[in-house]
PDB file of C-alpha atoms in Angstrom:
ATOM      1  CA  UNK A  25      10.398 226.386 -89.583  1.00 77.00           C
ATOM      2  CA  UNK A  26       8.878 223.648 -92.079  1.00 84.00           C
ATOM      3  CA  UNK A  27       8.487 224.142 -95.286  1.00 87.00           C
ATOM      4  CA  UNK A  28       6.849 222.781 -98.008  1.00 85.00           C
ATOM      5  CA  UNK A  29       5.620 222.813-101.653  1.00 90.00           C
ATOM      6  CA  UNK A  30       1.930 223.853-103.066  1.00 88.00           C
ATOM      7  CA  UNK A  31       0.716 223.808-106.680  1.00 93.00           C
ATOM      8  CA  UNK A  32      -2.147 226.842-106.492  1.00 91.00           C
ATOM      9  CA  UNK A  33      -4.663 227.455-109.161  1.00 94.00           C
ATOM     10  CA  UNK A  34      -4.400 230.606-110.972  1.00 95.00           C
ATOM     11  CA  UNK A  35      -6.976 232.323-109.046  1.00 95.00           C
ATOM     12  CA  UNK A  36      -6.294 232.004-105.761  1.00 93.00           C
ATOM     13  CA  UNK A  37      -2.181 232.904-107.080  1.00 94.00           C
ATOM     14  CA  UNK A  38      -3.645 236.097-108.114  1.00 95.00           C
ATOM     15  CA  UNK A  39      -5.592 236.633-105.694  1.00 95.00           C
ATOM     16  CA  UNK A  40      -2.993 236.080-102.540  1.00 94.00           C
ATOM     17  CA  UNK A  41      -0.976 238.940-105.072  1.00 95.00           C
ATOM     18  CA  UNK A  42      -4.045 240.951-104.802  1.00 95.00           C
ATOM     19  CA  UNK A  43      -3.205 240.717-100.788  1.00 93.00           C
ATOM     20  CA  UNK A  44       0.027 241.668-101.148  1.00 95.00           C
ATOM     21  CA  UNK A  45      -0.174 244.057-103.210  1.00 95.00           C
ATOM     22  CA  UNK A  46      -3.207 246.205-101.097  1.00 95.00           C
ATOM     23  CA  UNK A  47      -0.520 245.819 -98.083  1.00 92.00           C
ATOM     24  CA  UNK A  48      -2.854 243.670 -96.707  1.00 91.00           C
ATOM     25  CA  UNK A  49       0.370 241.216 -95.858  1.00 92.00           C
ATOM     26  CA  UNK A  50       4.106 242.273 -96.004  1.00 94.00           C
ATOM     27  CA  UNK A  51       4.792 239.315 -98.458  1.00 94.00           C
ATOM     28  CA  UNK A  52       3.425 236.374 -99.794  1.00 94.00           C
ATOM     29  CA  UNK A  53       4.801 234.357 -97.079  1.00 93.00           C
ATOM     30  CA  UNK A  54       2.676 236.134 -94.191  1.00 93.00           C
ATOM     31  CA  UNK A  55      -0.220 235.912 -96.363  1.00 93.00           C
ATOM     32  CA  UNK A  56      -0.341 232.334 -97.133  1.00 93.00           C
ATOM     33  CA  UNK A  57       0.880 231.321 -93.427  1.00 92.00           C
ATOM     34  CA  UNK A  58      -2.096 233.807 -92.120  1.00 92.00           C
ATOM     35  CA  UNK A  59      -5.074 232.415 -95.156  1.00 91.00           C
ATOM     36  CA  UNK A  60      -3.727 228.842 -93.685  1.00 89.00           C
ATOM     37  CA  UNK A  61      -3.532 229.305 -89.600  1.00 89.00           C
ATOM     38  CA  UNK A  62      -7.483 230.780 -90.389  1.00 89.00           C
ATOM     39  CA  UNK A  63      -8.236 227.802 -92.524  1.00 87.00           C
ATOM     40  CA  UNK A  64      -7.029 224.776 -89.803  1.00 85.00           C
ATOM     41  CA  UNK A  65      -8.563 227.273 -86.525  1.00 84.00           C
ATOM     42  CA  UNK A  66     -12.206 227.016 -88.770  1.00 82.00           C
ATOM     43  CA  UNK A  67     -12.169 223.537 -88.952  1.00 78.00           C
ATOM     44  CA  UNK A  68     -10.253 222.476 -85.754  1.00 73.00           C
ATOM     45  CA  UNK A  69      -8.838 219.193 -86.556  1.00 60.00           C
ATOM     46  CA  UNK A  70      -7.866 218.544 -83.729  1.00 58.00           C
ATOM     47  CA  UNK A  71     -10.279 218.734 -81.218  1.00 56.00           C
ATOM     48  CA  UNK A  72     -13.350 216.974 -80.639  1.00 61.00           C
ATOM     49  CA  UNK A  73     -16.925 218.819 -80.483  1.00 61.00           C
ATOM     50  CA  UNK A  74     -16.888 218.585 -76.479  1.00 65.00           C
ATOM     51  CA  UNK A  75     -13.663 220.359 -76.621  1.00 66.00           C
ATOM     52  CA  UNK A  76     -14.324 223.379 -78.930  1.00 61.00           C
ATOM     53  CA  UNK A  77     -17.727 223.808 -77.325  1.00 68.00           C
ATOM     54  CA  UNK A  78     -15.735 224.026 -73.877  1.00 70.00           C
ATOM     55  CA  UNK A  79     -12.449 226.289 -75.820  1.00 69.00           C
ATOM     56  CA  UNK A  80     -15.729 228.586 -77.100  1.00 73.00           C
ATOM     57  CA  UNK A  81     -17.012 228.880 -73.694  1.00 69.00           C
ATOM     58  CA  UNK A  82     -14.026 229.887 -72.287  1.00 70.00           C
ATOM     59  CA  UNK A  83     -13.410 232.338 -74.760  1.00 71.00           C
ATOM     60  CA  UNK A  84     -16.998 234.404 -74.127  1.00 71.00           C
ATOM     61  CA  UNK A  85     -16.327 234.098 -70.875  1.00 68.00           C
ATOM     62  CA  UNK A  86     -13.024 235.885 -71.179  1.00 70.00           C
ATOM     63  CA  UNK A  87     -14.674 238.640 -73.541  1.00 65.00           C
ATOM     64  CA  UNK A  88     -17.383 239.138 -71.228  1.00 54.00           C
ATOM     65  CA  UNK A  89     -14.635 239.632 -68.102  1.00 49.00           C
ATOM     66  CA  UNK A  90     -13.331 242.260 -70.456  1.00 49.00           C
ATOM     67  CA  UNK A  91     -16.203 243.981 -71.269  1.00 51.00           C
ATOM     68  CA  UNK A  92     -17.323 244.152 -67.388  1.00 49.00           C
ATOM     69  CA  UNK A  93     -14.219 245.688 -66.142  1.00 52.00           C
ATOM     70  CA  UNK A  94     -14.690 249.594 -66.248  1.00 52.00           C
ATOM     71  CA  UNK A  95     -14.153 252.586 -64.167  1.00 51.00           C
ATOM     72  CA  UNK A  96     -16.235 253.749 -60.869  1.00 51.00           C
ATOM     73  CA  UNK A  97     -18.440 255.886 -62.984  1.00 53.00           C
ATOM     74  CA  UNK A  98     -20.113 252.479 -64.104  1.00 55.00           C
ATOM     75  CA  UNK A  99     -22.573 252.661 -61.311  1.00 56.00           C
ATOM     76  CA  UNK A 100     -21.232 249.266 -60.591  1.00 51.00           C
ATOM     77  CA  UNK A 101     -21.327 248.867 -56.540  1.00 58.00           C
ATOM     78  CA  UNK A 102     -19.923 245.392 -54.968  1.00 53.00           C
TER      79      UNK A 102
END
C-alpha cells in the first residue's frame, strides 16, 4: 500500500482524534483513508460530467431494483 506524508492543521488533527476516540474509526489510519476515499468520490476527478451523470443513473436504477423486489403479499401481479 502507498504511503505518504501530510502536514495537518491543528484542528482537523484534533478533530480526526475526536473520531477515534468516539470509536467512530479503529485508528487514525482508517479514519484518514475513509475522510479521504469520501473526499476524491465527492469531487470525482476522474470522470467527466457525461460519465457521473451516467455512474448516477445506474446507481438509482440499482436502488430502485432493490426497493421493487418484495414478497407475494406486495399485490404485485406479472
Amino acid at each position: 500500500m502507498p504511503q505518504l506524508e501530510i502536514a495537518l492543521s491543528d484542528d482537523v488533527d484534533m478533530q480526526i482524534d475526536q473520531l477515534v476516540s468516539q470509536e467512530e474509526f479503529v485508528d487514525r489510519q482508517e479514519a484518514l483513508e475513509e475522510v479521504l476515499s469520501l473526499g476524491i468520490k465527492e469531487y470525482q476527478t476522474t470522470m467527466d460530467s457525461k460519465e457521473r451523470d451516467e455512474m448516477e443513473f445506474a446507481d438509482e436504477m440499482m436502488e430502485t431494483t432493490e426497493r421493487s423486489l418484495g414478497g407475494d403479499d406486495d399485490g404485485y401481479r406479472f
